[in-house]
Structure formats: C-alpha cells, structure tokens
Amino acid sequence: MNRWKPLAVLGAAQFLMVLDASVMNVSISQLVEDFDTEVTAIQAVITLYTLVMAAFMLTGGKIGDMYGRRRTFVVGLAVYGVGSGLTAVAPTLWVLALGWSVIEGLGAALVLPALAALVGGVYQGRDRVVAYGVIGGLAGAGIAVGPLLGGYVTTYLTWRLVFAGEVVLVVAILLLMRWIPPQAEPDGGTRLDVMGAVLSAAGLAAVVLAVLQSGTWGWVKPRNPPFTVLGFAPTLFAIALGGALLYAFCAHERRQEAHGRTPLVRLGLFGIPALRSGLITLFNQNAILLGLFFVIPLYLQVVQGLDAFQTGLRLVPVSVMMLVASLSGGLLLRIASPRTVVRAGLLVLLAATVWLLVTIKPHLNGVSFAFAMAALGLGLGLLASQLGNIVQSSVGEADRSEAGGLQFTAQNLGSSLGTALIGAILIGALASAFSSNIAADPQISEAVQQQAGIRIEAGISFVPADDLAKALADSPVPPQEADAIVAHYQDAQIDGLKAAVFAAGGLTLASCLFTRNLPSGRPERGAARRGGTGRVRRPA
C-alpha cells in the first residue's frame, strides 16, 4: 500500500481545492449578515476567486516547470494556507476578498497544475489511470460534499471553522510531503514569458468575468450593468475584448517559438488529437456538472424549501457514486478503451438528465430523485476516471505542467460558462413560461397582466413562491388574482428548471461528437512494471 501514499497527499490537496468554493456558495446568507453587506458583494468575492484562478492557471503551470513541480506544489499550498487563515479571521469584507479570492486563488493556481503533473510523474500504466480517477472523483466529491459540510457548519456553528480546518489540513499535507518521491530537477533553461502571462491572464479574466456577470449585466439588453456600451450590455463586448487579447497571446507565443524563446504555452500541444479531445471533454464535463449543480440546489431549496444541510444530504448519492465509479477506471480498462469508457459515461449522464426531467415536479419524490443523483454521479465518475489520465498521458514528461495548466484552465472555463449558460436558460425559460401563463389566464385582469409584464421585462428572479405571495399581499392586486399569479409562478419554476436540465442533456449529447480522437486502445499491461509512460496502445 506504500505506493498509494503519494496519492493520499495529492488527493487531499485536490479535495481541499474544490471544497471551500462550494462551502462559500451555501454560506452566502450568513456572510451577508456577518459582514453587514449585500448578496451582490459576496457574489463579487466568489467571482473574484474564480477570476484569479482562471487568469493565473497557465502561469502557475509554467512556474512549475521553472522551479520544480514538487517545490511549486509546496509553495502553493503554503500560500493557500495563509489565505485560508486570513479568511477564517477576516474582520471585514475586503480582508475576506484578499484572503479567499486573491491569496487562496493564487495558491490554487500554483497547486493544481503541479498536482496534475506530480500524479503523472509518480504513477505509470494502470496505476496512473487509477490515480487520476481518484483525483477526478475527489474533485467531484468535494463539489457535492461542500454543500453538506457547509450547510451543517454554517447552520449549527460558523463558516469560519471550515477555513480554520483548511489551515490544519494544509499543515498536515505539508508534513506528509516526504511521501511524494523527489522529482527531476528543472534544467534551469526555462524562463517565464511575462508578456504571455499578462496577455493570457487579461484575456481569460475578461472572458470569465463577462460570462459570470452575464446574469446581472444581461447579454444584449442591459439589466443591471455598471455601464453600457452604445446602449448595449457590456457582456459581449468584454468577451470580444478577452477574445482579442487571447488572439494576441497566441500570436505572441508563435513569435516566441519562432525566435527560439520559451513560450508560456507551446501552441503545438493543441495539435495532439488526444489532448485536444480530452480538454474539450473536460470543458464540457465541468460545464454540465456546475450547470446542474446550479439548478439542483435551486429545486431543492427554493421550490422544495429544504435548508442547506438537507440539500447536501440529497446530494450524497452523487458523491458516493462518483467516487466509486472514478476508482474503477483501471479495472474498466481491462475490458474497454478510454474512449469507450468516456462515451459510456456520457450516455449514463444523458440518462441521468432524462431521469431528472421526469423527477422534477412540484412535490419531491425522494426515491426517484436519489436514483437520478446516483446515475448522475455514475456518469460523472466514469468521465473522471479517464479524462485526467488522457490529458497527461498524451504529452511527454517535459510538457506535464503545461498540460496541467491547460487542463485546469479548461475546467475553470467550463465551470464558469456552464453556470452562466444554464443559469441564463433557467431564468429565460422562467420568464417566458410565467409571462405566457399569466397572459393566458382569464382570471387575471388586463391591468395586472400589463403590470406583471413590465416587471418580468425588467428582470425576474428565482425566489420562493412564498416570497412572491408576501409581496403580492402588500400590493393592491386582488387576493384571487394574487393566488393565481403565485400558482403560475410555481408552474413556471418547474418549466424553467426542466428547460435548464434539458439544456444540460443537450450539451451532454453534443459532447459525444468530440470523443472521436480519444484513445481507442487499452494501456499495455506491463507499463506499470516497466516504468512506461502509460500511453495507450494504438490498434494497428
């Protein structure tokens, strides 16, 4: 069992990296109260954390090449621990933003690419497949367990304990670093491409910020943006600016290589079919995962009225099945290729979304919902069991840190886009269904219909139906019409949720189109014993 000691350390770090983001999401209301601020301010702090990670992930990968992956992993963990400690004692909102969003975000940008490269450096063959499966499973489990842990601690204790506990976990991981064998020392010839780092950070930050804020700013018609551009919402303009900066980044990287200088990322890596397909599938996986994890808590908390802890309990089947399925990666490769396993995972994921569509009703069917969550975890676990290994095994040892940076950049972008896209579809479907329901009801007067239409046009939120009922009770709307409006809103909520889940299913189906270049051969049986790279054997 000694060979799995490094995985225990790396897995704990991976779990830590994803845990506190999901904890923070279920602690928003308590954070608003503790810091005497507004929900939008806490959401800005959460957005900033994602921005920092996305902007500096590629740079973090290159720093691992410059100074050594093991050393970068240690330094990143130390930085992350400092940020967690500062967050735990934060007296004001700006200190919270500094500790969590900035310092922890920078620490994660150093840790994650190094972590991915260390797994590839420590393990070979089927052991590597198992190791990456565990890492992927723990990442998904952290996303699912976060609401359970965060809900319990926030409800019965304080959210600060989570971050204090993270400091203890960081110290424990650092004390166990001797379990990770020494890695090859960097050759000293690698230099940081500063201009490339600036262009990539600015471009990725602009795209991610625009996507994350699209629900607040609006895509075309302004909703509540800080400014407008020619009368339009700034979202698409910010995405275009980010795209232009990333185009300039690519041109700069080509010039760096042409002049014999070290680029931040070798663009030639995208010419590797398996790597390209792996990154696209990872992007899609995280878009689906985070999109559904945006929708499902809304159904449980807003529609069903469950608290954060009860919501976390309902998500336990996802964590359990995802971890079990991710651990089966090595066994599955005895009978199937990575491409077959990934396609099977996507089909199971598609079946889970169909099951969810049937299950989402005004009254929760606990048994059916639990099985849908288990199917969701199984599909995601099958993907997690293969994708990390596919990305890392498609490149040589020298390119592992760059591949790790690309891997987590793809995951970050997928998470951001999935949340924004699925969220926008949910709100759009909610508004459309609510408006149609009211317009088709003869019980509601024309004056009230017009007033409701104006309110919906100005922007609608996904809130508990009781909140709407209370607001209508304080308005001049007659009680009979108010009851009808609330009933229509409840129906529209279900329609909106189903539209969002349907969109996730469509994305799952579309993901199958990008699996053609995934490895179609099984790893060689003796790779682990011979110390091979763990690359798959191509059929003749």
Coordinates of C-alpha atoms in Angstrom, one line a residue:
M1 CA 0.0 0.0 0.0
N2 CA 3.0 2.3 0.2
R3 CA 2.7 3.1 -3.4
W4 CA -0.6 4.9 -2.7
K5 CA 0.8 7.2 -0.1
P6 CA 1.6 10.0 -2.6
L7 CA -1.9 9.7 -3.9
A8 CA -3.3 10.2 -0.4
V9 CA -1.4 13.5 -0.2
L10 CA -2.3 14.7 -3.7
G11 CA -5.9 13.6 -3.3
A12 CA -6.3 15.5 0.0
A13 CA -4.9 18.6 -1.8
Q14 CA -7.4 18.2 -4.7
F15 CA -10.3 17.8 -2.3
L16 CA -9.2 20.9 -0.4
M17 CA -9.0 23.0 -3.6
V18 CA -12.7 22.4 -4.6
L19 CA -14.2 22.2 -1.1
D20 CA -14.3 25.8 0.1
A21 CA -15.8 27.2 -3.1
S22 CA -18.9 25.0 -2.7
V23 CA -18.9 25.8 1.0
M24 CA -18.9 29.5 0.3
N25 CA -21.8 29.2 -2.1
V26 CA -24.1 27.8 0.6
S27 CA -22.9 30.3 3.2
I28 CA -23.8 33.5 1.3
S29 CA -26.7 34.5 3.5
Q30 CA -24.6 34.1 6.7
L31 CA -21.8 36.0 5.1
V32 CA -24.2 38.9 4.2
E33 CA -25.3 39.0 7.9
D34 CA -21.8 38.8 9.4
F35 CA -20.2 41.5 7.2
D36 CA -23.4 43.6 7.1
T37 CA -23.3 43.8 3.3
E38 CA -25.4 42.7 0.3
V39 CA -25.6 39.5 -1.6
T40 CA -24.1 41.1 -4.7
A41 CA -20.9 41.9 -2.7
I42 CA -20.5 38.3 -1.6
Q43 CA -21.1 37.1 -5.1
A44 CA -18.4 39.5 -6.3
V45 CA -15.9 37.9 -3.8
I46 CA -16.8 34.5 -5.2
T47 CA -16.4 35.7 -8.8
L48 CA -13.0 37.2 -8.0
Y49 CA -11.8 33.9 -6.7
T50 CA -12.7 32.2 -10.0
L51 CA -11.2 35.0 -11.9
V52 CA -7.8 34.8 -10.1
M53 CA -7.6 31.0 -10.6
A54 CA -8.6 31.2 -14.3
A55 CA -6.2 34.1 -15.0
F56 CA -3.1 32.6 -13.5
M57 CA -3.5 28.8 -14.1
L58 CA -1.3 28.8 -17.2
T59 CA 1.3 30.9 -15.4
G60 CA 1.2 28.5 -12.5
G61 CA 1.9 25.6 -14.8
K62 CA 5.0 27.3 -16.2
I63 CA 6.3 28.2 -12.8
G64 CA 6.2 24.5 -12.0
D65 CA 8.5 23.9 -15.0
M66 CA 10.8 26.7 -13.8
Y67 CA 11.2 25.8 -10.2
G68 CA 10.2 22.2 -10.0
R69 CA 6.7 20.8 -9.6
R70 CA 7.2 19.5 -6.0
R71 CA 8.6 22.8 -4.8
T72 CA 5.8 24.7 -6.6
F73 CA 3.2 22.4 -5.0
V74 CA 4.6 23.1 -1.5
V75 CA 4.8 26.9 -2.0
G76 CA 1.3 27.0 -3.5
L77 CA -0.1 25.0 -0.5
A78 CA 1.7 27.4 1.9
V79 CA 0.2 30.4 0.1
Y80 CA -3.3 28.7 0.1
G81 CA -2.9 28.1 3.9
V82 CA -2.1 31.7 4.5
G83 CA -5.2 32.7 2.6
S84 CA -7.4 30.3 4.5
G85 CA -6.1 31.5 7.8
L86 CA -6.7 35.1 6.8
T87 CA -10.2 34.2 5.6
A88 CA -11.0 32.5 8.9
V89 CA -10.3 35.6 10.9
A90 CA -11.4 38.2 8.3
P91 CA -13.0 41.2 10.2
T92 CA -14.2 43.0 7.1
L93 CA -15.3 42.2 3.5
W94 CA -12.1 43.5 1.9
V95 CA -10.0 41.2 4.1
L96 CA -12.2 38.3 3.1
A97 CA -11.7 39.2 -0.6
L98 CA -7.9 39.4 0.0
G99 CA -7.6 36.2 1.9
W100 CA -10.0 34.0 0.0
S101 CA -10.3 35.5 -3.5
V102 CA -6.8 36.7 -4.1
I103 CA -4.3 34.7 -1.9
E104 CA -6.2 31.4 -2.0
G105 CA -6.8 31.9 -5.7
L106 CA -3.1 32.4 -6.4
G107 CA -2.2 29.4 -4.2
A108 CA -4.7 27.2 -6.1
A109 CA -3.2 28.4 -9.5
L110 CA 0.2 27.1 -8.3
V111 CA -1.1 23.9 -6.7
L112 CA -3.4 22.4 -9.3
P113 CA -1.1 22.3 -12.4
A114 CA 1.7 20.9 -10.2
L115 CA -0.7 18.4 -8.7
A116 CA -1.7 17.1 -12.1
A117 CA 1.9 16.8 -13.2
L118 CA 3.0 15.1 -10.0
V119 CA 0.4 12.4 -10.4
G120 CA 1.7 11.7 -13.9
G121 CA 5.3 11.7 -12.6
V122 CA 4.7 9.3 -9.7
Y123 CA 2.5 6.7 -11.3
Q124 CA 2.6 4.8 -14.6
G125 CA 0.4 2.5 -16.5
R126 CA -2.8 1.4 -14.9
D127 CA -1.7 2.8 -11.5
R128 CA -1.8 6.2 -13.2
V129 CA -5.3 5.6 -14.5
V130 CA -6.4 4.8 -11.0
A131 CA -4.6 7.8 -9.6
Y132 CA -6.2 10.2 -12.0
G133 CA -9.6 8.6 -11.4
V134 CA -9.2 9.2 -7.7
I135 CA -8.2 12.8 -8.2
G136 CA -11.2 13.4 -10.5
G137 CA -13.6 11.6 -8.2
L138 CA -12.4 13.6 -5.2
A139 CA -12.8 16.8 -7.1
G140 CA -16.5 15.9 -7.9
A141 CA -17.0 14.7 -4.3
G142 CA -15.7 18.0 -2.9
I143 CA -18.2 19.9 -5.1
A144 CA -21.0 17.6 -3.8
V145 CA -19.9 17.3 -0.2
G146 CA -19.3 21.1 0.2
P147 CA -23.0 22.0 0.5
L148 CA -23.4 19.2 3.1
L149 CA -20.4 20.3 5.2
G150 CA -21.0 24.0 4.6
G151 CA -24.7 23.7 5.4
Y152 CA -24.1 21.9 8.6
V153 CA -21.2 24.1 9.8
T154 CA -23.0 27.4 8.8
T155 CA -26.3 26.3 10.3
Y156 CA -25.0 25.0 13.6
L157 CA -21.6 26.5 14.1
T158 CA -19.8 29.1 11.9
W159 CA -18.5 29.2 8.4
R160 CA -15.1 30.3 9.8
L161 CA -14.4 26.8 11.1
V162 CA -14.2 25.5 7.6
F163 CA -11.3 27.8 6.7
A164 CA -9.6 27.2 10.1
G165 CA -9.9 23.4 9.3
E166 CA -8.3 24.0 5.9
V167 CA -5.3 25.5 7.6
V168 CA -4.9 22.4 9.7
L169 CA -5.3 20.2 6.6
V170 CA -2.7 22.3 4.7
V171 CA -0.2 21.8 7.6
A172 CA -0.9 18.0 7.6
I173 CA -0.3 17.8 3.9
L174 CA 3.0 19.7 4.2
L175 CA 4.1 17.4 7.0
L176 CA 3.4 14.4 4.7
M177 CA 5.2 15.7 1.7
R178 CA 8.0 13.2 2.3
W179 CA 5.6 10.6 0.9
I180 CA 5.9 12.2 -2.5
P181 CA 9.2 11.0 -4.0
P182 CA 11.7 13.6 -5.3
Q183 CA 11.1 14.7 -8.9
A184 CA 13.5 15.5 -11.6
E185 CA 15.1 18.9 -11.1
P186 CA 14.3 21.6 -13.7
D187 CA 17.1 22.2 -16.2
G188 CA 17.3 25.9 -15.4
G189 CA 16.7 26.9 -19.0
T190 CA 13.0 27.7 -18.6
R191 CA 12.1 31.4 -18.4
L192 CA 8.8 33.0 -17.6
D193 CA 7.2 34.6 -20.6
V194 CA 6.0 37.7 -18.8
M195 CA 4.1 39.3 -21.8
G196 CA 2.4 36.0 -22.5
A197 CA 1.4 35.7 -18.8
V198 CA -0.1 39.2 -18.9
L199 CA -2.0 38.7 -22.2
S200 CA -3.3 35.2 -21.1
A201 CA -4.3 36.5 -17.6
A202 CA -6.1 39.6 -19.0
G203 CA -7.8 37.6 -21.8
L204 CA -9.0 34.8 -19.6
A205 CA -10.1 37.2 -16.9
A206 CA -12.2 39.3 -19.3
V207 CA -13.9 36.2 -20.7
V208 CA -14.6 34.6 -17.4
L209 CA -15.8 37.9 -15.8
A210 CA -18.2 38.6 -18.6
V211 CA -19.6 35.1 -18.5
L212 CA -20.0 35.0 -14.8
Q213 CA -21.7 38.5 -14.7
S214 CA -23.9 37.9 -17.7
G215 CA -26.9 37.1 -15.4
T216 CA -26.5 40.5 -13.8
W217 CA -25.4 42.6 -16.7
G218 CA -27.6 40.9 -19.4
W219 CA -26.3 39.5 -22.7
V220 CA -27.5 42.2 -25.1
K221 CA -30.2 44.3 -23.4
P222 CA -28.8 45.9 -20.2
R223 CA -30.2 44.5 -16.9
N224 CA -28.1 46.0 -14.1
P225 CA -24.6 46.6 -15.6
P226 CA -22.1 49.1 -14.1
F227 CA -22.0 50.7 -17.5
T228 CA -23.3 50.3 -21.1
V229 CA -21.6 50.3 -24.5
L230 CA -23.5 52.1 -27.1
G231 CA -26.7 51.3 -25.2
F232 CA -26.0 47.6 -25.0
A233 CA -24.9 45.4 -22.1
P234 CA -21.1 45.1 -21.8
T235 CA -21.1 41.3 -21.7
L236 CA -20.5 40.5 -25.4
F237 CA -18.0 43.4 -25.6
A238 CA -16.0 42.1 -22.7
I239 CA -16.0 38.6 -24.3
A240 CA -14.8 40.1 -27.5
L241 CA -12.1 42.0 -25.7
G242 CA -11.0 38.8 -24.0
G243 CA -11.0 37.0 -27.3
A244 CA -8.8 39.7 -28.9
L245 CA -6.3 39.5 -26.0
L246 CA -6.2 35.7 -26.3
Y247 CA -5.6 36.1 -30.1
A248 CA -2.8 38.5 -29.3
F249 CA -1.5 36.0 -26.8
C250 CA -1.4 33.2 -29.5
A251 CA 0.4 35.5 -31.9
H252 CA 2.9 36.4 -29.2
E253 CA 3.5 32.7 -28.4
R254 CA 4.2 31.9 -32.0
R255 CA 6.7 34.7 -32.2
Q256 CA 8.4 33.4 -29.0
E257 CA 8.8 30.0 -30.5
A258 CA 9.9 31.4 -33.9
H259 CA 12.7 33.3 -32.1
G260 CA 13.8 30.3 -30.0
R261 CA 12.5 31.7 -26.8
T262 CA 10.4 29.8 -24.2
P263 CA 6.7 30.4 -24.6
L264 CA 4.2 30.3 -21.8
V265 CA 2.3 27.5 -23.6
R266 CA 3.5 25.6 -26.7
L267 CA 0.6 26.0 -29.1
G268 CA 1.7 22.9 -30.8
L269 CA 0.3 20.9 -27.9
F270 CA -3.2 21.6 -29.4
G271 CA -2.2 19.6 -32.4
I272 CA -2.2 16.4 -30.3
P273 CA -5.6 14.9 -31.1
A274 CA -6.0 13.1 -27.8
L275 CA -5.0 16.1 -25.7
R276 CA -7.4 18.4 -27.7
S277 CA -10.3 16.0 -27.3
G278 CA -9.5 15.4 -23.7
L279 CA -9.5 19.2 -23.0
I280 CA -12.8 19.7 -24.8
T281 CA -14.4 16.9 -23.0
L282 CA -13.1 18.2 -19.6
F283 CA -14.6 21.6 -20.5
N284 CA -17.9 20.0 -21.3
Q285 CA -17.9 17.8 -18.2
N286 CA -17.4 20.8 -15.9
A287 CA -20.0 22.9 -17.8
I288 CA -22.5 20.1 -17.3
L289 CA -21.5 19.4 -13.7
L290 CA -21.6 23.0 -12.5
G291 CA -24.6 23.8 -14.6
L292 CA -26.6 21.0 -12.9
F293 CA -25.2 21.9 -9.5
F294 CA -26.6 25.4 -10.1
V295 CA -30.0 24.0 -11.0
I296 CA -30.5 21.2 -8.5
P297 CA -30.0 23.2 -5.3
L298 CA -32.5 25.8 -6.6
Y299 CA -35.0 23.0 -7.0
L300 CA -34.3 21.6 -3.5
Q301 CA -34.0 24.9 -1.6
V302 CA -36.3 27.3 -3.4
V303 CA -39.0 25.0 -4.7
Q304 CA -39.0 22.3 -2.0
G305 CA -37.9 24.6 0.9
L306 CA -35.0 22.4 2.1
D307 CA -32.2 24.1 4.0
A308 CA -28.5 23.9 3.0
F309 CA -27.8 20.8 5.2
Q310 CA -30.9 18.9 3.9
T311 CA -29.9 19.8 0.4
G312 CA -26.4 18.4 1.0
L313 CA -27.9 15.1 2.2
R314 CA -29.9 14.8 -1.0
L315 CA -26.6 15.2 -3.0
V316 CA -24.8 12.4 -1.1
P317 CA -25.6 9.8 -3.8
V318 CA -23.7 11.9 -6.4
S319 CA -20.6 12.0 -4.2
V320 CA -20.7 8.3 -3.4
M321 CA -21.3 7.0 -6.9
M322 CA -18.8 9.5 -8.5
L323 CA -16.1 8.3 -6.2
V324 CA -16.9 4.6 -6.7
A325 CA -17.0 5.0 -10.5
S326 CA -13.8 7.1 -10.6
L327 CA -12.0 4.4 -8.7
S328 CA -13.0 1.8 -11.3
G329 CA -11.0 3.4 -14.1
G330 CA -8.2 0.9 -14.0
L331 CA -10.5 -2.1 -13.9
L332 CA -12.6 -0.8 -16.7
L333 CA -9.6 -0.5 -19.0
R334 CA -9.2 -4.3 -18.8
I335 CA -12.2 -4.7 -21.0
A336 CA -12.6 -1.3 -22.7
S337 CA -10.7 1.6 -24.1
P338 CA -10.6 5.1 -22.6
R339 CA -12.8 6.3 -25.5
T340 CA -15.4 3.6 -24.8
V341 CA -15.5 4.4 -21.1
V342 CA -15.9 8.1 -21.7
R343 CA -18.7 7.5 -24.2
A344 CA -20.4 5.2 -21.7
G345 CA -20.1 7.9 -19.1
L346 CA -21.7 10.5 -21.4
L347 CA -24.6 8.1 -22.1
V348 CA -25.2 7.4 -18.4
L349 CA -25.0 11.2 -17.8
L350 CA -27.6 11.7 -20.6
A351 CA -29.9 9.1 -19.0
A352 CA -29.5 10.9 -15.6
T353 CA -30.6 14.2 -17.1
V354 CA -33.7 12.5 -18.7
W355 CA -34.4 10.9 -15.3
L356 CA -34.1 14.4 -13.7
L357 CA -36.6 15.8 -16.2
V358 CA -39.1 13.2 -15.1
T359 CA -38.3 13.6 -11.4
I360 CA -38.6 17.4 -11.2
K361 CA -42.1 18.0 -10.0
P362 CA -43.8 20.3 -7.5
H363 CA -43.6 17.6 -4.9
L364 CA -40.3 15.8 -4.4
N365 CA -40.2 12.1 -5.0
G366 CA -37.3 11.2 -2.7
V367 CA -36.5 7.7 -4.0
S368 CA -36.6 8.6 -7.7
F369 CA -34.5 11.7 -7.1
A370 CA -31.9 9.7 -5.2
F371 CA -31.6 7.3 -8.1
A372 CA -31.3 10.2 -10.5
M373 CA -28.5 11.6 -8.4
A374 CA -26.8 8.2 -8.3
A375 CA -27.0 7.9 -12.1
L376 CA -25.5 11.5 -12.3
G377 CA -22.6 10.5 -10.1
L378 CA -22.0 7.3 -12.0
G379 CA -21.8 9.2 -15.3
L380 CA -19.5 11.9 -14.0
G381 CA -17.4 9.3 -12.2
L382 CA -16.8 7.4 -15.4
L383 CA -15.6 10.6 -17.1
A384 CA -13.4 11.5 -14.1
S385 CA -11.8 8.0 -14.2
Q386 CA -10.3 8.7 -17.6
L387 CA -10.0 12.3 -18.6
G388 CA -7.2 13.4 -16.3
N389 CA -5.1 10.4 -17.5
I390 CA -5.9 11.0 -21.1
V391 CA -4.7 14.6 -20.9
Q392 CA -1.5 13.9 -19.1
S393 CA -0.6 10.7 -20.9
S394 CA -1.0 12.4 -24.3
V395 CA 2.2 14.5 -23.6
G396 CA 5.7 13.8 -22.6
E397 CA 7.2 14.3 -19.2
A398 CA 8.6 17.8 -20.1
D399 CA 5.1 19.0 -21.0
R400 CA 3.1 17.8 -18.0
S401 CA 3.0 21.1 -16.2
E402 CA 1.8 22.9 -19.3
A403 CA -0.8 20.2 -19.8
G404 CA -1.9 20.6 -16.2
G405 CA -2.3 24.3 -16.7
L406 CA -4.4 23.7 -19.8
Q407 CA -6.4 21.0 -18.0
F408 CA -7.5 23.2 -15.1
T409 CA -8.0 26.3 -17.4
A410 CA -10.4 24.2 -19.4
Q411 CA -12.2 23.0 -16.3
N412 CA -12.4 26.6 -14.9
L413 CA -13.8 28.0 -18.2
G414 CA -16.3 25.1 -18.4
S415 CA -17.4 25.7 -14.8
S416 CA -17.9 29.4 -15.4
L417 CA -19.7 29.0 -18.8
G418 CA -21.8 26.1 -17.5
T419 CA -23.1 28.1 -14.6
A420 CA -23.8 31.2 -16.7
L421 CA -25.3 29.4 -19.7
I422 CA -27.6 27.0 -17.7
G423 CA -28.5 29.9 -15.3
A424 CA -29.4 32.1 -18.3
I425 CA -31.6 29.4 -19.8
L426 CA -33.3 28.8 -16.5
I427 CA -34.2 32.5 -16.0
G428 CA -35.2 32.9 -19.6
A429 CA -37.5 29.9 -19.5
L430 CA -38.9 31.0 -16.2
A431 CA -39.7 34.5 -17.6
S432 CA -41.2 33.1 -20.8
A433 CA -43.4 30.5 -19.0
F434 CA -44.5 32.9 -16.3
S435 CA -45.5 35.6 -18.8
S436 CA -47.4 33.1 -21.0
N437 CA -49.2 31.6 -18.1
I438 CA -50.4 35.0 -16.9
A439 CA -51.4 36.2 -20.3
A440 CA -53.5 33.0 -20.9
D441 CA -55.4 33.2 -17.6
P442 CA -58.8 35.0 -17.9
Q443 CA -58.9 35.3 -14.1
I444 CA -56.2 37.9 -14.2
S445 CA -57.2 41.4 -15.3
E446 CA -55.6 43.1 -18.2
A447 CA -54.2 45.8 -15.9
V448 CA -52.5 43.3 -13.7
Q449 CA -51.2 41.4 -16.8
Q450 CA -49.6 44.6 -18.1
Q451 CA -48.0 45.4 -14.8
A452 CA -46.7 41.8 -14.5
G453 CA -45.3 42.0 -18.0
I454 CA -43.4 45.2 -17.1
R455 CA -42.0 43.6 -14.0
I456 CA -40.9 40.5 -15.9
E457 CA -39.3 42.5 -18.7
A458 CA -37.3 44.5 -16.1
G459 CA -35.9 41.2 -14.7
I460 CA -37.2 38.2 -12.9
S461 CA -35.5 36.2 -10.1
F462 CA -35.8 32.6 -9.0
V463 CA -37.2 33.1 -5.5
P464 CA -39.5 31.0 -3.2
A465 CA -43.2 31.3 -4.1
D466 CA -43.9 32.4 -0.5
D467 CA -41.8 35.5 -1.1
L468 CA -43.9 36.4 -4.1
A469 CA -47.1 35.7 -2.2
K470 CA -46.0 38.1 0.6
A471 CA -45.1 40.8 -1.9
L472 CA -48.5 40.5 -3.6
A473 CA -50.2 40.6 -0.3
D474 CA -48.7 44.0 0.3
S475 CA -49.8 45.2 -3.2
P476 CA -53.2 46.4 -4.5
V477 CA -53.6 43.1 -6.5
P478 CA -56.9 41.4 -5.5
P479 CA -56.3 38.2 -3.4
Q480 CA -57.9 35.9 -6.0
E481 CA -55.6 37.2 -8.8
A482 CA -52.6 37.1 -6.4
D483 CA -53.3 33.4 -5.8
A484 CA -53.5 32.7 -9.5
I485 CA -50.2 34.6 -10.1
V486 CA -48.4 32.6 -7.4
A487 CA -49.7 29.3 -8.9
H488 CA -48.5 30.4 -12.4
Y489 CA -45.1 31.3 -10.9
Q490 CA -44.8 27.9 -9.3
D491 CA -45.6 26.2 -12.6
A492 CA -43.1 28.5 -14.4
Q493 CA -40.4 27.5 -11.9
I494 CA -40.8 23.8 -12.8
D495 CA -40.7 24.7 -16.5
G496 CA -37.6 26.8 -16.1
L497 CA -35.8 24.0 -14.2
K498 CA -36.7 21.4 -16.8
A499 CA -35.5 23.7 -19.6
A500 CA -32.2 24.1 -17.8
V501 CA -31.8 20.3 -17.3
F502 CA -32.8 19.7 -20.9
A503 CA -30.0 22.1 -22.0
A504 CA -27.5 20.1 -19.9
G505 CA -28.7 17.0 -21.6
G506 CA -28.2 18.6 -25.0
L507 CA -24.7 19.6 -24.0
T508 CA -24.0 16.0 -22.9
L509 CA -25.2 14.7 -26.2
A510 CA -23.1 17.2 -28.1
S511 CA -20.1 16.2 -26.1
C512 CA -20.2 12.8 -27.8
L513 CA -19.2 14.5 -31.0
F514 CA -15.8 15.4 -29.6
T515 CA -14.7 11.9 -28.4
R516 CA -13.6 10.6 -31.7
N517 CA -9.9 11.4 -31.1
L518 CA -9.8 10.0 -27.6
P519 CA -7.5 6.9 -27.2
S520 CA -9.1 3.8 -28.6
G521 CA -6.6 1.3 -27.3
R522 CA -6.1 -0.1 -23.8
P523 CA -2.9 0.6 -21.7
E524 CA -0.2 -2.0 -22.0
R525 CA -0.4 -4.5 -19.1
G526 CA 3.3 -4.2 -18.3
A527 CA 3.6 -0.4 -18.4
A528 CA 3.4 0.0 -14.7
R529 CA 6.1 -2.6 -14.0
R530 CA 8.4 -1.4 -16.8
G531 CA 8.1 2.3 -15.8
G532 CA 6.4 3.2 -19.1
T533 CA 4.5 6.4 -19.8
G534 CA 1.1 4.8 -19.5
R535 CA 0.2 5.9 -23.0
V536 CA -2.4 3.8 -24.7
R537 CA -1.6 1.2 -27.3
R538 CA -3.0 2.2 -30.7
P539 CA -4.6 -0.6 -32.7
A540 CA -2.8 -1.4 -35.9

